[in-house]
mmCIF file of C-alpha atoms and ligand atoms in Angstrom:
data_model
loop_
_atom_site.group_PDB
_atom_site.id
_atom_site.type_symbol
_atom_site.label_atom_id
_atom_site.label_comp_id
_atom_site.label_asym_id
_atom_site.label_seq_id
_atom_site.Cartn_x
_atom_site.Cartn_y
_atom_site.Cartn_z
ATOM 1 C CA MET U 31 45.919 160.750 147.774
ATOM 2 C CA GLN U 32 43.848 158.030 149.642
ATOM 3 C CA ALA U 33 41.007 156.895 147.381
ATOM 4 C CA THR U 34 37.528 156.514 149.059
ATOM 5 C CA ILE U 35 34.895 154.174 147.912
ATOM 6 C CA GLY U 36 31.318 155.195 148.159
ATOM 7 C CA SER U 37 28.087 156.133 146.508
ATOM 8 C CA ASP U 38 27.821 159.931 147.133
ATOM 9 C CA ILE U 39 26.775 161.268 143.596
ATOM 10 C CA LEU U 40 26.864 164.844 144.779
ATOM 11 C CA TYR U 41 30.502 164.587 146.016
ATOM 12 C CA ALA U 42 31.409 162.909 142.666
ATOM 13 C CA LYS U 43 29.785 165.829 140.856
ATOM 14 C CA GLN U 44 31.763 168.316 143.065
ATOM 15 C CA LEU U 45 35.058 166.599 142.315
ATOM 16 C CA LEU U 46 34.293 166.600 138.455
ATOM 17 C CA ILE U 47 33.394 170.232 138.473
ATOM 18 C CA ALA U 48 36.589 170.892 140.310
ATOM 19 C CA GLY U 49 38.500 169.199 137.434
ATOM 20 C CA GLU U 50 39.331 166.070 139.564
ATOM 21 C CA LEU U 51 38.984 162.328 138.477
ATOM 22 C CA VAL U 52 36.284 159.970 139.644
ATOM 23 C CA ALA U 53 36.025 156.237 138.916
ATOM 24 C CA ILE U 54 32.634 155.321 137.752
ATOM 25 C CA PRO U 55 30.748 151.992 137.469
ATOM 26 C CA THR U 56 29.273 151.229 134.007
ATOM 27 C CA GLU U 57 27.691 147.992 132.713
ATOM 28 C CA THR U 58 30.817 147.219 130.719
ATOM 29 C CA VAL U 59 33.849 147.918 132.971
ATOM 30 C CA TYR U 60 34.721 150.728 135.508
ATOM 31 C CA GLY U 61 35.735 153.827 133.772
ATOM 32 C CA LEU U 62 37.976 156.784 134.954
ATOM 33 C CA ALA U 63 35.972 159.879 134.369
ATOM 34 C CA ALA U 64 36.696 163.648 133.898
ATOM 35 C CA ASN U 65 34.872 166.539 132.379
ATOM 36 C CA ALA U 66 35.183 165.803 128.566
ATOM 37 C CA LEU U 67 34.842 169.364 127.667
ATOM 38 C CA ASP U 68 37.985 170.462 129.820
ATOM 39 C CA ALA U 69 41.272 169.734 128.381
ATOM 40 C CA GLU U 70 43.268 170.034 131.633
ATOM 41 C CA SER U 71 40.732 167.717 133.513
ATOM 42 C CA VAL U 72 41.167 165.139 130.714
ATOM 43 C CA ALA U 73 45.010 165.371 130.890
ATOM 44 C CA ASN U 74 44.780 163.992 134.326
ATOM 45 C CA ILE U 75 43.253 160.722 133.125
ATOM 46 C CA PHE U 76 46.381 160.176 130.881
ATOM 47 C CA ILE U 77 48.733 160.801 133.821
ATOM 48 C CA ALA U 78 46.646 158.549 136.259
ATOM 49 C CA LYS U 79 46.525 155.601 133.888
ATOM 50 C CA ASP U 80 49.874 156.186 132.195
ATOM 51 C CA ARG U 81 48.069 156.026 128.948
ATOM 52 C CA PRO U 82 49.702 157.146 125.729
ATOM 53 C CA HIS U 83 48.194 160.285 124.046
ATOM 54 C CA PHE U 84 47.635 158.646 120.722
ATOM 55 C CA ASP U 85 44.759 156.323 122.289
ATOM 56 C CA PRO U 86 41.538 158.375 122.210
ATOM 57 C CA LEU U 87 39.021 158.449 125.029
ATOM 58 C CA ILE U 88 35.207 157.513 124.793
ATOM 59 C CA VAL U 89 32.763 160.310 125.715
ATOM 60 C CA HIS U 90 29.830 159.280 127.922
ATOM 61 C CA VAL U 91 26.699 161.268 127.305
ATOM 62 C CA LYS U 92 23.244 161.105 129.081
ATOM 63 C CA SER U 93 20.798 160.596 126.203
ATOM 64 C CA VAL U 94 20.626 159.873 122.440
ATOM 65 C CA GLU U 95 19.466 163.523 122.085
ATOM 66 C CA ALA U 96 22.503 164.845 123.685
ATOM 67 C CA ILE U 97 24.790 163.239 121.128
ATOM 68 C CA ASN U 98 23.866 166.079 118.789
ATOM 69 C CA ASP U 99 25.545 168.447 121.147
ATOM 70 C CA TYR U 100 28.927 166.819 120.447
ATOM 71 C CA VAL U 101 28.903 165.487 116.719
ATOM 72 C CA ILE U 102 28.404 167.278 113.460
ATOM 73 C CA ASP U 103 26.302 164.673 111.711
ATOM 74 C CA ILE U 104 24.672 161.364 112.692
ATOM 75 C CA PRO U 105 24.534 159.023 109.669
ATOM 76 C CA GLN U 106 21.526 156.777 109.222
ATOM 77 C CA TRP U 107 23.389 153.626 110.276
ATOM 78 C CA ALA U 108 24.346 155.322 113.463
ATOM 79 C CA GLU U 109 20.858 156.506 114.177
ATOM 80 C CA LYS U 110 19.536 153.071 113.826
ATOM 81 C CA LEU U 111 22.147 151.519 116.119
ATOM 82 C CA ALA U 112 21.573 154.289 118.669
ATOM 83 C CA ALA U 113 17.741 153.701 118.606
ATOM 84 C CA GLU U 114 18.313 149.947 119.233
ATOM 85 C CA PHE U 115 21.355 149.697 121.559
ATOM 86 C CA MET U 116 21.565 153.029 123.521
ATOM 87 C CA PRO U 117 21.882 153.088 126.595
ATOM 88 C CA GLY U 118 24.186 149.966 126.419
ATOM 89 C CA PRO U 119 27.632 148.518 125.404
ATOM 90 C CA LEU U 120 27.963 150.227 122.067
ATOM 91 C CA THR U 121 30.157 153.105 121.087
ATOM 92 C CA LEU U 122 29.705 155.158 117.884
ATOM 93 C CA VAL U 123 32.624 157.021 116.392
ATOM 94 C CA LEU U 124 31.245 160.112 114.568
ATOM 95 C CA LYS U 125 32.588 163.380 113.393
ATOM 96 C CA LYS U 126 33.060 165.739 116.350
ATOM 97 C CA LYS U 127 32.066 169.216 117.069
ATOM 98 C CA ASP U 128 34.712 171.793 118.196
ATOM 99 C CA CYS U 129 33.591 171.733 121.717
ATOM 100 C CA ILE U 130 35.289 168.301 122.197
ATOM 101 C CA PRO U 131 38.945 169.056 122.847
ATOM 102 C CA ASP U 132 41.682 167.389 120.808
ATOM 103 C CA ILE U 133 43.210 165.577 123.735
ATOM 104 C CA VAL U 134 39.923 163.577 124.046
ATOM 105 C CA THR U 135 40.221 162.334 120.458
ATOM 106 C CA SER U 136 44.074 162.249 120.115
ATOM 107 C CA GLY U 137 43.621 164.905 117.495
ATOM 108 C CA PHE U 138 41.209 162.969 115.327
ATOM 109 C CA ALA U 139 38.208 164.751 113.698
ATOM 110 C CA THR U 140 35.980 162.053 115.101
ATOM 111 C CA VAL U 141 34.761 161.303 118.649
ATOM 112 C CA GLY U 142 33.775 157.923 120.278
ATOM 113 C CA ILE U 143 30.266 158.451 121.982
ATOM 114 C CA ARG U 144 28.465 156.112 124.200
ATOM 115 C CA ILE U 145 25.561 156.104 126.657
ATOM 116 C CA PRO U 146 26.348 153.927 129.784
ATOM 117 C CA LYS U 147 23.544 151.770 131.308
ATOM 118 C CA HIS U 148 24.065 152.024 135.114
ATOM 119 C CA PRO U 149 21.530 153.830 137.314
ATOM 120 C CA LEU U 150 24.346 155.519 139.273
ATOM 121 C CA ILE U 151 25.983 156.882 136.315
ATOM 122 C CA HIS U 152 22.717 157.802 134.747
ATOM 123 C CA GLU U 153 22.033 159.935 137.994
ATOM 124 C CA LEU U 154 25.603 161.358 137.837
ATOM 125 C CA LEU U 155 25.341 162.454 134.233
ATOM 126 C CA ALA U 156 21.833 163.952 134.819
ATOM 127 C CA LYS U 157 23.260 166.277 137.322
ATOM 128 C CA LEU U 158 26.301 167.374 135.134
ATOM 129 C CA ASP U 159 25.979 170.030 132.341
ATOM 130 C CA PHE U 160 29.073 168.274 130.630
ATOM 131 C CA PRO U 161 29.625 164.780 129.396
ATOM 132 C CA LEU U 162 32.470 162.423 130.918
ATOM 133 C CA ALA U 163 35.365 161.203 129.008
ATOM 134 C CA ALA U 164 36.229 157.902 130.543
ATOM 135 C CA PRO U 165 38.530 155.046 129.646
ATOM 136 C CA SER U 166 38.695 151.797 131.753
ATOM 137 C CA ALA U 167 40.060 152.609 135.198
ATOM 138 C CA ASN U 168 43.188 150.745 135.246
ATOM 139 C CA PRO U 169 46.817 151.319 134.394
ATOM 140 C CA PHE U 170 47.292 151.308 130.639
ATOM 141 C CA GLY U 171 47.673 147.794 129.124
ATOM 142 C CA TYR U 172 46.480 145.790 132.171
ATOM 143 C CA ILE U 173 43.166 143.944 132.676
ATOM 144 C CA SER U 174 40.144 146.111 132.919
ATOM 145 C CA PRO U 175 38.413 146.478 136.287
ATOM 146 C CA THR U 176 34.862 145.155 136.808
ATOM 147 C CA SER U 177 34.416 145.990 140.420
ATOM 148 C CA ALA U 178 35.230 149.010 142.685
ATOM 149 C CA GLN U 179 37.812 146.873 144.674
ATOM 150 C CA HIS U 180 39.697 146.199 141.380
ATOM 151 C CA VAL U 181 40.003 149.943 140.707
ATOM 152 C CA TYR U 182 41.086 150.661 144.292
ATOM 153 C CA ASP U 183 43.861 147.982 144.038
ATOM 154 C CA GLN U 184 45.490 149.596 141.203
ATOM 155 C CA LEU U 185 44.592 153.486 141.442
ATOM 156 C CA ASN U 186 44.580 154.077 145.104
ATOM 157 C CA GLY U 187 46.989 156.971 145.561
ATOM 158 C CA LYS U 188 46.245 158.449 142.181
ATOM 159 C CA ILE U 189 42.455 159.391 142.335
ATOM 160 C CA PRO U 190 40.194 160.699 145.128
ATOM 161 C CA TYR U 191 36.891 158.898 144.579
ATOM 162 C CA ILE U 192 35.464 155.545 143.450
ATOM 163 C CA ILE U 193 31.725 155.104 142.993
ATOM 164 C CA ASP U 194 30.744 151.655 143.848
ATOM 165 C CA GLY U 195 28.139 150.319 141.632
ATOM 166 C CA GLY U 196 28.567 146.621 142.303
ATOM 167 C CA VAL U 197 30.062 144.223 139.744
ATOM 168 C CA CYS U 198 29.653 145.147 136.107
ATOM 169 C CA SER U 199 26.809 143.334 134.419
ATOM 170 C CA VAL U 200 28.353 143.053 130.848
ATOM 171 C CA GLY U 201 31.918 142.692 132.148
ATOM 172 C CA ILE U 202 33.669 143.635 128.733
ATOM 173 C CA GLU U 203 34.215 146.887 126.881
ATOM 174 C CA SER U 204 31.788 148.301 124.428
ATOM 175 C CA THR U 205 31.596 147.266 120.742
ATOM 176 C CA ILE U 206 32.850 150.237 118.688
ATOM 177 C CA VAL U 207 31.366 151.045 115.210
ATOM 178 C CA GLY U 208 32.840 153.692 113.003
ATOM 179 C CA GLU U 209 32.714 154.660 109.349
ATOM 180 C CA VAL U 210 35.117 153.912 106.546
ATOM 181 C CA ASP U 211 34.537 155.181 103.181
ATOM 182 C CA GLU U 212 31.006 156.052 104.279
ATOM 183 C CA LYS U 213 30.253 152.593 105.495
ATOM 184 C CA PRO U 214 29.954 151.318 108.970
ATOM 185 C CA VAL U 215 32.729 149.157 110.271
ATOM 186 C CA ILE U 216 33.075 147.281 113.688
ATOM 187 C CA LEU U 217 36.334 148.772 115.100
ATOM 188 C CA ARG U 218 36.394 146.906 118.398
ATOM 189 C CA LEU U 219 34.559 143.754 119.475
ATOM 190 C CA GLY U 220 32.718 144.035 122.672
ATOM 191 C CA GLY U 221 29.591 143.699 124.728
ATOM 192 C CA THR U 222 27.221 144.179 121.846
ATOM 193 C CA ALA U 223 27.423 141.187 119.459
ATOM 194 C CA PRO U 224 28.099 141.771 115.918
ATOM 195 C CA GLU U 225 25.291 139.398 114.846
ATOM 196 C CA ASP U 226 22.944 141.809 116.729
ATOM 197 C CA ILE U 227 24.341 144.756 114.966
ATOM 198 C CA TRP U 228 23.949 143.122 111.531
ATOM 199 C CA LYS U 229 20.378 142.401 112.212
ATOM 200 C CA ILE U 230 19.728 146.193 112.387
ATOM 201 C CA ILE U 231 22.099 147.660 109.723
ATOM 202 C CA GLY U 232 23.089 144.649 107.644
ATOM 203 C CA LYS U 233 26.267 142.825 107.461
ATOM 204 C CA CYS U 234 29.294 145.000 107.858
ATOM 205 C CA GLU U 235 33.120 144.464 108.029
ATOM 206 C CA VAL U 236 34.897 143.750 111.443
ATOM 207 C CA ARG U 237 38.257 145.591 111.325
ATOM 208 C CA THR U 238 39.897 145.126 114.818
ATOM 209 C CA ASN U 239 43.297 143.596 114.680
ATOM 210 C CA SER U 240 45.746 146.201 113.568
ATOM 211 C CA SER U 241 47.735 148.328 115.873
ATOM 212 C CA SER U 242 48.889 150.427 112.910
ATOM 213 C CA ASN U 243 45.206 151.036 111.723
ATOM 214 C CA PRO U 244 44.864 154.808 111.888
ATOM 215 C CA ILE U 245 41.124 154.591 112.429
ATOM 216 C CA ASN U 246 41.427 152.363 115.464
ATOM 217 C CA PRO U 247 44.416 153.614 117.245
ATOM 218 C CA GLY U 248 43.778 151.861 120.608
ATOM 219 C CA SER U 249 43.502 148.336 119.291
ATOM 220 C CA LEU U 250 47.129 147.343 120.224
ATOM 221 C CA GLU U 251 48.091 143.705 119.845
ATOM 222 C CA HIS U 252 49.321 143.638 123.491
ATOM 223 C CA HIS U 253 46.550 144.776 125.898
ATOM 224 C CA TYR U 254 44.339 143.370 128.714
ATOM 225 C CA ALA U 255 47.518 141.610 129.868
ATOM 226 C CA PRO U 256 48.050 139.756 133.077
ATOM 227 C CA LYS U 257 51.650 139.668 134.488
ATOM 228 C CA HIS U 258 51.698 135.761 134.323
ATOM 229 C CA LYS U 259 52.208 134.398 130.921
ATOM 230 C CA LEU U 260 48.879 133.453 129.184
ATOM 231 C CA VAL U 261 48.584 130.672 126.382
ATOM 232 C CA PHE U 262 45.498 131.102 124.437
ATOM 233 C CA GLY U 263 43.713 128.138 122.739
ATOM 234 C CA GLU U 264 46.230 125.367 123.417
ATOM 235 C CA MET U 265 45.398 123.366 126.528
ATOM 236 C CA ASN U 266 48.728 121.468 126.493
ATOM 237 C CA PHE U 267 50.121 121.623 129.894
ATOM 238 C CA SER U 268 53.322 119.504 129.291
ATOM 239 C CA GLY U 269 56.407 120.895 131.002
ATOM 240 C CA TYR U 270 54.569 122.397 133.955
ATOM 241 C CA ASP U 271 53.851 121.123 137.379
ATOM 242 C CA VAL U 272 49.870 120.985 138.059
ATOM 243 C CA ASN U 273 50.431 123.570 140.808
ATOM 244 C CA GLU U 274 51.913 126.171 138.498
ATOM 245 C CA ILE U 275 48.899 126.167 136.157
ATOM 246 C CA GLY U 276 45.938 128.416 136.127
ATOM 247 C CA ILE U 277 42.864 127.643 133.742
ATOM 248 C CA ILE U 278 40.207 129.771 132.110
ATOM 249 C CA SER U 279 37.705 127.536 130.734
ATOM 250 C CA PHE U 280 34.187 127.875 129.234
ATOM 251 C CA GLN U 281 32.450 124.712 130.683
ATOM 252 C CA LYS U 282 34.911 122.079 131.211
ATOM 253 C CA GLU U 283 36.794 121.060 134.409
ATOM 254 C CA TYR U 284 40.276 119.721 134.060
ATOM 255 C CA ALA U 285 40.664 116.728 136.246
ATOM 256 C CA ASP U 286 44.294 116.999 137.277
ATOM 257 C CA ILE U 287 44.571 120.720 137.996
ATOM 258 C CA PRO U 288 43.566 121.794 141.447
ATOM 259 C CA LYS U 289 40.081 123.193 141.639
ATOM 260 C CA GLU U 290 41.001 126.777 143.077
ATOM 261 C CA GLN U 291 43.294 127.284 140.003
ATOM 262 C CA GLN U 292 40.488 126.800 137.540
ATOM 263 C CA TYR U 293 37.869 129.491 136.440
ATOM 264 C CA ILE U 294 35.038 127.726 134.617
ATOM 265 C CA LEU U 295 33.175 130.733 133.283
ATOM 266 C CA SER U 296 29.788 129.192 132.360
ATOM 267 C CA PRO U 297 29.021 125.524 133.160
ATOM 268 C CA SER U 298 25.557 126.228 131.315
ATOM 269 C CA ALA U 299 27.511 127.514 128.160
ATOM 270 C CA ASP U 300 26.151 130.999 128.270
ATOM 271 C CA LEU U 301 28.549 133.367 126.648
ATOM 272 C CA ARG U 302 27.145 136.427 128.334
ATOM 273 C CA GLU U 303 27.880 134.942 131.696
ATOM 274 C CA ALA U 304 31.574 134.120 130.418
ATOM 275 C CA ALA U 305 31.993 137.725 129.183
ATOM 276 C CA GLN U 306 30.929 139.034 132.474
ATOM 277 C CA LYS U 307 33.446 136.828 134.377
ATOM 278 C CA ILE U 308 36.527 136.772 132.121
ATOM 279 C CA PHE U 309 38.349 139.914 133.406
ATOM 280 C CA SER U 310 37.927 139.050 137.042
ATOM 281 C CA ALA U 311 39.072 135.409 136.386
ATOM 282 C CA MET U 312 42.226 136.727 134.603
ATOM 283 C CA ARG U 313 42.816 139.071 137.660
ATOM 284 C CA SER U 314 42.274 136.469 140.281
ATOM 285 C CA LEU U 315 44.592 134.039 138.487
ATOM 286 C CA ASP U 316 47.102 136.802 138.085
ATOM 287 C CA GLY U 317 47.063 137.233 141.840
ATOM 288 C CA MET U 318 48.003 133.475 142.388
ATOM 289 C CA ASP U 319 51.213 131.971 143.014
ATOM 290 C CA ILE U 320 51.249 130.080 139.649
ATOM 291 C CA LYS U 321 53.499 130.421 136.645
ATOM 292 C CA ILE U 322 51.218 130.151 133.494
ATOM 293 C CA ILE U 323 47.376 130.706 132.618
ATOM 294 C CA PHE U 324 45.877 128.483 129.901
ATOM 295 C CA ALA U 325 42.795 129.864 128.338
ATOM 296 C CA GLU U 326 40.419 127.893 126.087
ATOM 297 C CA HIS U 327 39.354 129.266 122.903
ATOM 298 C CA PHE U 328 35.664 130.211 123.198
ATOM 299 C CA PRO U 329 33.042 129.584 120.588
ATOM 300 C CA ASP U 330 33.360 132.263 117.777
ATOM 301 C CA VAL U 331 29.878 133.677 118.010
ATOM 302 C CA GLY U 332 28.088 136.481 119.790
ATOM 303 C CA LEU U 333 30.165 137.648 122.757
ATOM 304 C CA GLY U 334 32.553 134.636 122.294
ATOM 305 C CA ARG U 335 34.155 136.907 119.549
ATOM 306 C CA ALA U 336 34.965 139.563 122.101
ATOM 307 C CA ILE U 337 36.132 137.186 124.656
ATOM 308 C CA ASN U 338 38.605 135.535 122.077
ATOM 309 C CA ASP U 339 39.659 138.892 121.072
ATOM 310 C CA ARG U 340 40.718 139.984 124.776
ATOM 311 C CA LEU U 341 42.385 136.516 125.357
ATOM 312 C CA LYS U 342 44.257 136.639 122.218
ATOM 313 C CA ARG U 343 45.596 140.203 123.217
ATOM 314 C CA ALA U 344 46.311 139.075 126.702
ATOM 315 C CA SER U 345 48.532 136.348 125.168
ATOM 316 C CA ALA U 346 50.449 138.488 122.824
HETATM 317 P P1 AMP Y 450 38.477 152.429 126.106
HETATM 318 O O1 AMP Y 450 39.791 151.795 126.148
HETATM 319 O O2 AMP Y 450 37.473 151.568 126.539
HETATM 320 O O3 AMP Y 450 38.407 153.758 126.726
HETATM 321 O O4 AMP Y 450 38.166 152.814 124.683
HETATM 322 C C1 AMP Y 450 38.952 153.619 123.959
HETATM 323 C C2 AMP Y 450 39.050 153.101 122.417
HETATM 324 O O5 AMP Y 450 37.930 153.661 121.639
HETATM 325 C C3 AMP Y 450 40.179 153.725 121.768
HETATM 326 O O6 AMP Y 450 41.346 152.745 122.198
HETATM 327 C C4 AMP Y 450 39.948 153.520 120.364
HETATM 328 O O7 AMP Y 450 40.132 152.220 119.810
HETATM 329 C C5 AMP Y 450 38.492 153.749 120.357
HETATM 330 N N1 AMP Y 450 38.312 155.224 119.968
HETATM 331 C C6 AMP Y 450 37.884 156.290 120.719
HETATM 332 N N2 AMP Y 450 37.793 157.313 120.060
HETATM 333 C C7 AMP Y 450 38.031 156.976 118.768
HETATM 334 C C8 AMP Y 450 38.050 157.645 117.490
HETATM 335 N N3 AMP Y 450 37.709 159.073 117.550
HETATM 336 N N4 AMP Y 450 38.361 157.065 116.395
HETATM 337 C C9 AMP Y 450 38.665 155.833 116.370
HETATM 338 N N5 AMP Y 450 38.549 155.034 117.544
HETATM 339 C C10 AMP Y 450 38.199 155.644 118.743
HETATM 340 MG MG1 MG Y 451 41.019 150.163 128.397
#
């Protein structure tokens, strides 16, 4: 199956109604979408991605009001976060209604819900009478795609259509907030900074690192991984020839390393800009004839936390 790249929203709608997969641009990363209310369509996502069934999918809906169609109850903290950050890079994990099939949630009684902020997807969701289940449009475990070409490079042959919405503006997956013992907990770091969340609902716990954590099944230690070895936080190049080294840095240029092997994510020290570029930098370096990637530890504030989380997993 040859994948087409285009911007035909009506064609995408037809494919989705027919139970097919469509890759969609969002502000975070590109998603691989299917009708979230149809178990058979959703099953195709797991096949195309080679994704294990224990890893639940996020359901993308058109509006805050629409969330009520799919969840039993919206606690106060979630209502506040929805009012502030939706649409945007935030996913809320809430108790699901029966209309959401078990395959979407890996059998959990909760569902992750998000409202993407991208004009083309907004247009698509407005034309559909079902929400879209969509994980990142890449083979399971590899680097998330932030352009239509990234999706094509890896999923051509497995999906019919990719909507081209340009380069993702946030560039990193959504922040996920769920509930533990009736209190909000950040389950995955992402495109909404914890500090911004805390301003709205007060300080809450960040609990993201355990692969055996039953409430955060998808947070595997080894994820977002390039094929080249990636060393995180230690810029010690001894033992390697300069031609074998790729660099991901925040602001700094490394004098002895060839310039084309260095990705300086934000010379002006803007963590948003760095987050937007991190996955495509990893991907570009992974395509080069080098042996190893060295990535700096970014400042542990704002989106720097999510960048460090992804680099740590990529290095595991
Ligand atoms: P993504 O890989 O961006 O599609 O995000 C999917 C991730 O969202 C999963 O790996 C889980 O960490 C999280 N998630 C989705 N649904 C749930 C849920 N019902 N309970 C807990 N985490 C969830
Ligand atoms: Mg993913």
